[in-house]
PDB file of C-alpha atoms in Angstrom:
ATOM      1  CA  MET A 241      29.656 -27.506   8.883  1.00 68.00           C
ATOM      2  CA  ASP A 242      26.488 -29.697   8.188  1.00 82.00           C
ATOM      3  CA  TYR A 243      23.887 -27.645   6.223  1.00 89.00           C
ATOM      4  CA  VAL A 244      21.087 -30.300   6.513  1.00 92.00           C
ATOM      5  CA  PRO A 245      19.561 -28.462   9.406  1.00 92.00           C
ATOM      6  CA  ILE A 246      19.189 -25.279   7.432  1.00 92.00           C
ATOM      7  CA  VAL A 247      17.527 -27.211   4.700  1.00 93.00           C
ATOM      8  CA  LEU A 248      15.064 -29.145   6.940  1.00 93.00           C
ATOM      9  CA  SER A 249      14.150 -25.937   8.998  1.00 94.00           C
ATOM     10  CA  LEU A 250      13.499 -23.964   5.631  1.00 93.00           C
ATOM     11  CA  GLU A 251      11.526 -27.071   4.147  1.00 93.00           C
ATOM     12  CA  ALA A 252       9.327 -27.316   7.576  1.00 94.00           C
ATOM     13  CA  ALA A 253       8.823 -23.430   7.449  1.00 93.00           C
ATOM     14  CA  GLY A 254       8.147 -23.477   3.657  1.00 93.00           C
ATOM     15  CA  MET A 255       5.380 -26.331   4.111  1.00 94.00           C
ATOM     16  CA  ALA A 256       3.890 -24.684   6.987  1.00 94.00           C
ATOM     17  CA  SER A 257       3.715 -21.242   5.097  1.00 92.00           C
ATOM     18  CA  PHE A 258       1.326 -22.497   2.430  1.00 93.00           C
ATOM     19  CA  PHE A 259      -1.156 -23.482   5.216  1.00 94.00           C
ATOM     20  CA  LEU A 260      -0.408 -20.142   6.929  1.00 94.00           C
ATOM     21  CA  ILE A 261      -1.269 -18.288   4.046  1.00 94.00           C
ATOM     22  CA  VAL A 262      -4.500 -20.447   3.204  1.00 94.00           C
ATOM     23  CA  PHE A 263      -5.943 -20.904   6.606  1.00 95.00           C
ATOM     24  CA  GLY A 264      -4.778 -17.725   8.098  1.00 94.00           C
ATOM     25  CA  ILE A 265      -6.502 -15.644   5.255  1.00 94.00           C
ATOM     26  CA  LEU A 266      -9.820 -17.789   5.177  1.00 94.00           C
ATOM     27  CA  VAL A 267     -10.198 -18.070   9.084  1.00 95.00           C
ATOM     28  CA  ALA A 268      -9.429 -14.498   9.385  1.00 94.00           C
ATOM     29  CA  LYS A 269     -11.873 -13.516   6.739  1.00 92.00           C
ATOM     30  CA  PHE A 270     -14.688 -15.795   8.304  1.00 93.00           C
ATOM     31  CA  MET A 271     -14.148 -14.678  11.856  1.00 93.00           C
ATOM     32  CA  SER A 272     -14.156 -10.657  10.635  1.00 89.00           C
ATOM     33  CA  GLU A 273     -17.371 -10.991   8.799  1.00 87.00           C
ATOM     34  CA  VAL A 274     -19.629 -13.556  10.698  1.00 88.00           C
ATOM     35  CA  ASP A 275     -20.894 -13.359  14.129  1.00 89.00           C
ATOM     36  CA  PHE A 276     -22.129 -16.396  16.021  1.00 88.00           C
ATOM     37  CA  TYR A 277     -22.699 -17.805  19.503  1.00 91.00           C
ATOM     38  CA  GLY A 278     -19.425 -18.626  21.225  1.00 89.00           C
ATOM     39  CA  LYS A 279     -17.160 -16.747  18.846  1.00 90.00           C
ATOM     40  CA  ASP A 280     -14.937 -15.582  21.472  1.00 92.00           C
ATOM     41  CA  VAL A 281     -14.304 -19.040  22.821  1.00 93.00           C
ATOM     42  CA  ILE A 282     -13.246 -20.118  19.085  1.00 93.00           C
ATOM     43  CA  GLU A 283     -11.007 -17.251  18.766  1.00 93.00           C
ATOM     44  CA  GLY A 284      -9.669 -18.000  22.151  1.00 92.00           C
ATOM     45  CA  PHE A 285      -8.690 -21.497  20.695  1.00 94.00           C
ATOM     46  CA  LEU A 286      -7.226 -20.021  17.564  1.00 93.00           C
ATOM     47  CA  ILE A 287      -4.621 -17.747  19.824  1.00 94.00           C
ATOM     48  CA  LEU A 288      -4.144 -20.336  22.486  1.00 93.00           C
ATOM     49  CA  PRO A 289      -0.717 -21.741  20.796  1.00 93.00           C
ATOM     50  CA  LEU A 290       0.645 -18.189  20.962  1.00 91.00           C
ATOM     51  CA  VAL A 291       0.132 -18.175  25.020  1.00 91.00           C
ATOM     52  CA  VAL A 292       0.972 -21.648  25.951  1.00 93.00           C
ATOM     53  CA  PRO A 293       4.072 -23.076  26.013  1.00 92.00           C
ATOM     54  CA  PRO A 294       5.037 -24.761  22.757  1.00 92.00           C
ATOM     55  CA  VAL A 295       5.667 -28.324  24.454  1.00 93.00           C
ATOM     56  CA  VAL A 296       1.856 -28.176  25.326  1.00 94.00           C
ATOM     57  CA  VAL A 297       1.148 -27.940  21.482  1.00 94.00           C
ATOM     58  CA  GLY A 298       3.727 -30.751  20.862  1.00 93.00           C
ATOM     59  CA  PHE A 299       2.077 -32.937  23.315  1.00 94.00           C
ATOM     60  CA  ILE A 300      -1.532 -32.391  22.069  1.00 94.00           C
ATOM     61  CA  LEU A 301      -0.102 -33.344  18.415  1.00 93.00           C
ATOM     62  CA  LEU A 302       1.620 -36.258  20.013  1.00 92.00           C
ATOM     63  CA  VAL A 303      -1.379 -37.527  21.477  1.00 93.00           C
ATOM     64  CA  LEU A 304      -3.751 -37.063  18.223  1.00 93.00           C
ATOM     65  CA  LEU A 305      -0.966 -38.048  15.711  1.00 91.00           C
ATOM     66  CA  GLY A 306       0.876 -40.903  17.620  1.00 88.00           C
ATOM     67  CA  LYS A 307       0.450 -44.498  17.007  1.00 85.00           C
ATOM     68  CA  TYR A 308      -2.605 -44.674  19.476  1.00 88.00           C
ATOM     69  CA  GLY A 309      -3.883 -41.301  18.456  1.00 89.00           C
ATOM     70  CA  PRO A 310      -7.173 -41.042  16.324  1.00 92.00           C
ATOM     71  CA  ILE A 311      -5.455 -39.276  13.473  1.00 91.00           C
ATOM     72  CA  GLY A 312      -2.445 -41.646  13.846  1.00 90.00           C
ATOM     73  CA  ILE A 313      -4.568 -44.799  13.951  1.00 92.00           C
ATOM     74  CA  PHE A 314      -6.505 -43.614  10.770  1.00 92.00           C
ATOM     75  CA  LEU A 315      -3.372 -42.864   8.739  1.00 90.00           C
ATOM     76  CA  GLU A 316      -2.033 -46.168   9.696  1.00 89.00           C
ATOM     77  CA  ARG A 317      -5.178 -48.044   8.918  1.00 89.00           C
ATOM     78  CA  PHE A 318      -6.384 -46.390   5.529  1.00 88.00           C
ATOM     79  CA  PHE A 319      -2.996 -45.195   4.084  1.00 87.00           C
ATOM     80  CA  ASN A 320      -0.350 -47.594   5.977  1.00 88.00           C
ATOM     81  CA  THR A 321       1.662 -44.474   7.006  1.00 88.00           C
ATOM     82  CA  SER A 322       2.660 -42.262   9.904  1.00 89.00           C
ATOM     83  CA  ILE A 323       3.868 -38.751   9.673  1.00 91.00           C
ATOM     84  CA  ILE A 324       5.001 -38.813  13.654  1.00 91.00           C
ATOM     85  CA  PHE A 325       8.687 -38.199  13.853  1.00 92.00           C
ATOM     86  CA  THR A 326       8.990 -36.788  10.330  1.00 92.00           C
ATOM     87  CA  ILE A 327       9.540 -33.543   8.592  1.00 93.00           C
ATOM     88  CA  TYR A 328       5.759 -33.313   8.145  1.00 94.00           C
ATOM     89  CA  ALA A 329       5.226 -33.465  11.863  1.00 93.00           C
ATOM     90  CA  ALA A 330       7.701 -30.702  12.222  1.00 94.00           C
ATOM     91  CA  SER A 331       5.935 -28.754   9.780  1.00 95.00           C
ATOM     92  CA  ILE A 332       2.446 -29.246  11.365  1.00 95.00           C
ATOM     93  CA  ALA A 333       4.091 -28.124  14.684  1.00 95.00           C
ATOM     94  CA  SER A 334       5.701 -25.033  13.138  1.00 94.00           C
ATOM     95  CA  PHE A 335       2.111 -24.106  11.508  1.00 95.00           C
ATOM     96  CA  LEU A 336       0.192 -24.420  14.662  1.00 95.00           C
ATOM     97  CA  VAL A 337       2.524 -22.417  16.731  1.00 95.00           C
ATOM     98  CA  ALA A 338       2.966 -19.578  13.949  1.00 95.00           C
ATOM     99  CA  PHE A 339      -0.766 -19.619  13.099  1.00 95.00           C
ATOM    100  CA  PRO A 340      -1.749 -16.958  15.536  1.00 95.00           C
ATOM    101  CA  LEU A 341       0.501 -14.421  14.193  1.00 93.00           C
ATOM    102  CA  MET A 342      -0.888 -14.763  10.767  1.00 94.00           C
ATOM    103  CA  TYR A 343      -4.420 -14.874  11.983  1.00 95.00           C
ATOM    104  CA  LYS A 344      -4.288 -11.702  14.273  1.00 93.00           C
ATOM    105  CA  SER A 345      -2.472  -9.970  11.597  1.00 91.00           C
ATOM    106  CA  ALA A 346      -4.989 -10.725   8.884  1.00 93.00           C
ATOM    107  CA  ARG A 347      -7.991 -10.010  10.898  1.00 93.00           C
ATOM    108  CA  SER A 348      -6.781  -6.767  11.820  1.00 91.00           C
ATOM    109  CA  ALA A 349      -5.877  -5.986   8.297  1.00 90.00           C
ATOM    110  CA  PHE A 350      -9.383  -7.116   7.246  1.00 91.00           C
ATOM    111  CA  GLU A 351     -11.108  -5.260   9.931  1.00 89.00           C
ATOM    112  CA  GLY A 352      -9.169  -2.014   8.902  1.00 88.00           C
ATOM    113  CA  VAL A 353     -10.579  -1.741   5.616  1.00 86.00           C
ATOM    114  CA  ASP A 354     -13.194   0.969   5.038  1.00 85.00           C
ATOM    115  CA  GLU A 355     -16.704  -0.492   5.263  1.00 85.00           C
ATOM    116  CA  ASN A 356     -17.897   2.411   3.162  1.00 87.00           C
ATOM    117  CA  LEU A 357     -15.915   0.798   0.069  1.00 85.00           C
ATOM    118  CA  LYS A 358     -17.481  -2.539   0.725  1.00 86.00           C
ATOM    119  CA  ASP A 359     -20.974  -1.187   0.770  1.00 84.00           C
ATOM    120  CA  ALA A 360     -20.466   1.054  -2.466  1.00 87.00           C
ATOM    121  CA  ALA A 361     -19.263  -2.290  -4.356  1.00 85.00           C
ATOM    122  CA  LYS A 362     -22.643  -3.865  -2.869  1.00 85.00           C
ATOM    123  CA  THR A 363     -24.834  -1.325  -4.261  1.00 86.00           C
ATOM    124  CA  LEU A 364     -22.985  -2.069  -7.737  1.00 81.00           C
ATOM    125  CA  GLY A 365     -23.830  -5.704  -7.607  1.00 80.00           C
ATOM    126  CA  ALA A 366     -20.670  -7.135  -6.422  1.00 79.00           C
ATOM    127  CA  GLY A 367     -20.895 -10.317  -4.587  1.00 81.00           C
ATOM    128  CA  ASN A 368     -19.033 -11.112  -1.191  1.00 84.00           C
ATOM    129  CA  TRP A 369     -16.001 -12.930  -2.946  1.00 87.00           C
ATOM    130  CA  LYS A 370     -15.620 -10.548  -5.567  1.00 88.00           C
ATOM    131  CA  ILE A 371     -15.667  -7.561  -3.002  1.00 87.00           C
ATOM    132  CA  PHE A 372     -13.065  -9.682  -0.874  1.00 88.00           C
ATOM    133  CA  PHE A 373     -10.733 -10.201  -3.808  1.00 89.00           C
ATOM    134  CA  THR A 374     -11.004  -6.798  -5.552  1.00 89.00           C
ATOM    135  CA  ILE A 375     -11.432  -4.664  -2.404  1.00 89.00           C
ATOM    136  CA  THR A 376     -10.616  -6.169   0.833  1.00 89.00           C
ATOM    137  CA  LEU A 377      -7.463  -8.442  -0.146  1.00 90.00           C
ATOM    138  CA  PRO A 378      -5.704  -5.530  -2.112  1.00 88.00           C
ATOM    139  CA  LEU A 379      -6.240  -2.977   0.689  1.00 88.00           C
ATOM    140  CA  SER A 380      -5.130  -5.663   3.404  1.00 89.00           C
ATOM    141  CA  LEU A 381      -2.011  -6.756   1.575  1.00 87.00           C
ATOM    142  CA  PRO A 382       0.446  -4.638   3.835  1.00 84.00           C
ATOM    143  CA  GLY A 383      -0.703  -6.392   6.925  1.00 86.00           C
ATOM    144  CA  LEU A 384      -1.225  -9.720   5.381  1.00 90.00           C
ATOM    145  CA  VAL A 385       2.426  -9.614   4.048  1.00 88.00           C
ATOM    146  CA  SER A 386       3.919  -8.447   7.507  1.00 86.00           C
ATOM    147  CA  GLY A 387       1.706 -11.041   9.293  1.00 89.00           C
ATOM    148  CA  PHE A 388       3.236 -13.725   7.049  1.00 91.00           C
ATOM    149  CA  ILE A 389       6.721 -12.820   7.468  1.00 89.00           C
ATOM    150  CA  LEU A 390       6.619 -12.970  11.220  1.00 89.00           C
ATOM    151  CA  ALA A 391       4.715 -16.108  11.131  1.00 92.00           C
ATOM    152  CA  PHE A 392       7.204 -17.687   8.883  1.00 93.00           C
ATOM    153  CA  ALA A 393       9.985 -16.534  11.299  1.00 91.00           C
ATOM    154  CA  ARG A 394       8.178 -18.097  14.156  1.00 92.00           C
ATOM    155  CA  ALA A 395       7.955 -21.170  12.188  1.00 93.00           C
ATOM    156  CA  LEU A 396      11.492 -21.390  11.355  1.00 92.00           C
ATOM    157  CA  GLY A 397      12.450 -21.038  14.941  1.00 90.00           C
ATOM    158  CA  GLU A 398      10.144 -23.492  16.332  1.00 92.00           C
ATOM    159  CA  PHE A 399      11.611 -25.981  18.835  1.00 92.00           C
ATOM    160  CA  GLY A 400       9.246 -27.010  21.800  1.00 91.00           C
ATOM    161  CA  ALA A 401       6.419 -28.667  19.635  1.00 92.00           C
ATOM    162  CA  THR A 402       8.919 -29.921  16.977  1.00 93.00           C
ATOM    163  CA  ILE A 403      10.989 -31.721  19.385  1.00 92.00           C
ATOM    164  CA  MET A 404       7.895 -33.520  20.894  1.00 92.00           C
ATOM    165  CA  VAL A 405       6.418 -34.800  17.370  1.00 92.00           C
ATOM    166  CA  ALA A 406       9.583 -34.782  15.198  1.00 91.00           C
ATOM    167  CA  GLY A 407      12.255 -35.756  17.394  1.00 88.00           C
ATOM    168  CA  ASP A 408      15.978 -35.337  16.645  1.00 87.00           C
ATOM    169  CA  ILE A 409      16.717 -37.743  13.423  1.00 88.00           C
ATOM    170  CA  PRO A 410      19.785 -36.710  11.786  1.00 87.00           C
ATOM    171  CA  GLY A 411      19.075 -35.775   8.200  1.00 88.00           C
ATOM    172  CA  LYS A 412      15.313 -36.180   8.591  1.00 91.00           C
ATOM    173  CA  THR A 413      14.187 -33.923  11.600  1.00 91.00           C
ATOM    174  CA  ASN A 414      16.827 -32.109  12.895  1.00 91.00           C
ATOM    175  CA  THR A 415      16.253 -28.486  12.298  1.00 93.00           C
ATOM    176  CA  ILE A 416      18.086 -25.650  13.447  1.00 93.00           C
ATOM    177  CA  PRO A 417      16.627 -25.194  16.869  1.00 93.00           C
ATOM    178  CA  ILE A 418      16.961 -28.914  17.595  1.00 93.00           C
ATOM    179  CA  GLN A 419      20.620 -28.849  16.207  1.00 92.00           C
ATOM    180  CA  ILE A 420      21.394 -26.140  18.472  1.00 93.00           C
ATOM    181  CA  PHE A 421      19.892 -27.770  21.712  1.00 92.00           C
ATOM    182  CA  PHE A 422      21.531 -31.150  21.182  1.00 91.00           C
ATOM    183  CA  ALA A 423      25.031 -29.603  20.181  1.00 91.00           C
ATOM    184  CA  THR A 424      24.908 -27.582  23.193  1.00 92.00           C
ATOM    185  CA  GLU A 425      24.136 -30.658  25.362  1.00 90.00           C
ATOM    186  CA  ASN A 426      26.901 -32.584  23.773  1.00 89.00           C
ATOM    187  CA  GLY A 427      29.338 -29.532  24.513  1.00 89.00           C
ATOM    188  CA  ASP A 428      29.649 -28.447  21.006  1.00 89.00           C
ATOM    189  CA  ILE A 429      29.302 -24.924  21.889  1.00 91.00           C
ATOM    190  CA  LYS A 430      31.092 -23.623  18.564  1.00 92.00           C
ATOM    191  CA  GLY A 431      28.919 -25.596  16.377  1.00 89.00           C
ATOM    192  CA  ALA A 432      25.764 -24.336  18.274  1.00 92.00           C
ATOM    193  CA  SER A 433      26.940 -20.761  18.188  1.00 94.00           C
ATOM    194  CA  VAL A 434      27.209 -21.216  14.180  1.00 94.00           C
ATOM    195  CA  TYR A 435      23.563 -22.169  13.994  1.00 94.00           C
ATOM    196  CA  VAL A 436      22.460 -19.423  16.391  1.00 94.00           C
ATOM    197  CA  LEU A 437      24.177 -16.917  14.319  1.00 94.00           C
ATOM    198  CA  ILE A 438      22.544 -18.168  11.173  1.00 93.00           C
ATOM    199  CA  ILE A 439      19.068 -18.307  12.358  1.00 92.00           C
ATOM    200  CA  CYS A 440      19.374 -14.855  14.090  1.00 93.00           C
ATOM    201  CA  ILE A 441      20.658 -13.497  10.747  1.00 93.00           C
ATOM    202  CA  ILE A 442      17.740 -14.990   9.027  1.00 91.00           C
ATOM    203  CA  ASN A 443      14.927 -13.912  11.169  1.00 88.00           C
ATOM    204  CA  LEU A 444      16.717 -10.420  11.646  1.00 90.00           C
ATOM    205  CA  PHE A 445      16.581 -10.163   7.681  1.00 89.00           C
ATOM    206  CA  LEU A 446      12.847 -10.918   7.900  1.00 85.00           C
ATOM    207  CA  ILE A 447      12.072  -8.495  10.641  1.00 85.00           C
ATOM    208  CA  LEU A 448      13.876  -5.799   8.476  1.00 86.00           C
ATOM    209  CA  LEU A 449      12.197  -6.934   5.359  1.00 81.00           C
ATOM    210  CA  SER A 450       8.619  -6.929   7.173  1.00 78.00           C
ATOM    211  CA  ASN A 451       9.500  -3.167   8.681  1.00 78.00           C
ATOM    212  CA  LYS A 452      10.590  -1.963   5.202  1.00 77.00           C
ATOM    213  CA  TRP A 453       7.558  -3.528   3.392  1.00 70.00           C
ATOM    214  CA  SER A 454       5.062  -1.626   5.940  1.00 68.00           C
ATOM    215  CA  LYS A 455       6.962   1.678   5.659  1.00 69.00           C
ATOM    216  CA  SER A 456       6.999   1.608   2.016  1.00 65.00           C
ATOM    217  CA  LYS A 457       3.262   0.834   2.008  1.00 60.00           C
ATOM    218  CA  LEU A 458       2.545   3.482   4.157  1.00 55.00           C
ATOM    219  CA  LEU A 459       4.658   5.885   2.236  1.00 51.00           C
ATOM    220  CA  TYR A 460       2.803   5.042  -0.759  1.00 48.00           C
ATOM    221  CA  LYS A 461      -0.566   5.533   0.692  1.00 54.00           C
ATOM    222  CA  SER A 462       0.426   8.874   1.991  1.00 51.00           C
ATOM    223  CA  ASP A 463       1.819  10.000  -1.388  1.00 52.00           C
ATOM    224  CA  GLY A 464      -1.503   8.850  -3.103  1.00 51.00           C
ATOM    225  CA  ASN A 465      -3.774  10.656  -0.464  1.00 54.00           C
ATOM    226  CA  LYS A 466      -1.957  14.057  -1.439  1.00 50.00           C
TER     227      LYS A 466
END
């Protein structure tokens, strides 16, 4: 059995996770607190990767990151490098496809915090960022963790966008979903079945972990209110 696809999948999802946490939280904070013209349109674009086929996301990335794309030209001209057909491209694809899950969970969690607590903190002289880190973020933690776990699981299983921008380069970009596809294409049903079982076990574990975390936090909150 080749363990490289497992390592590459975890590597791509791991890199995507960092940006999911940072941008998911920051963008959700901004969108939950600030009203501006065209906000609904912007949010539509943020959630769009969740409803369009992943191959569409991959195509857009290919146009942007490719040899003749604006980002691709910039990277080639100033850094003499290209990220297309690398594990970094796979990570970017995983991030974009999984981002809506993290964003929606984070925004719902932030909007669920009692505004009276924030107002009370403001009357005591606390600034917006202090309120965020001492009140909003701690109270939103269950929703953030659940959203992150689901987003990570989605990133781990990404195929459509990844195959467009990373391809199938053995030892470099052949993540588990890509390995499953090409193993099936080559008639290696047994090999594909092993990888299917592995990714199902990993994602099932993540889902159970998310559910257990949510239940434990709800139980703790219920006990604390007694």
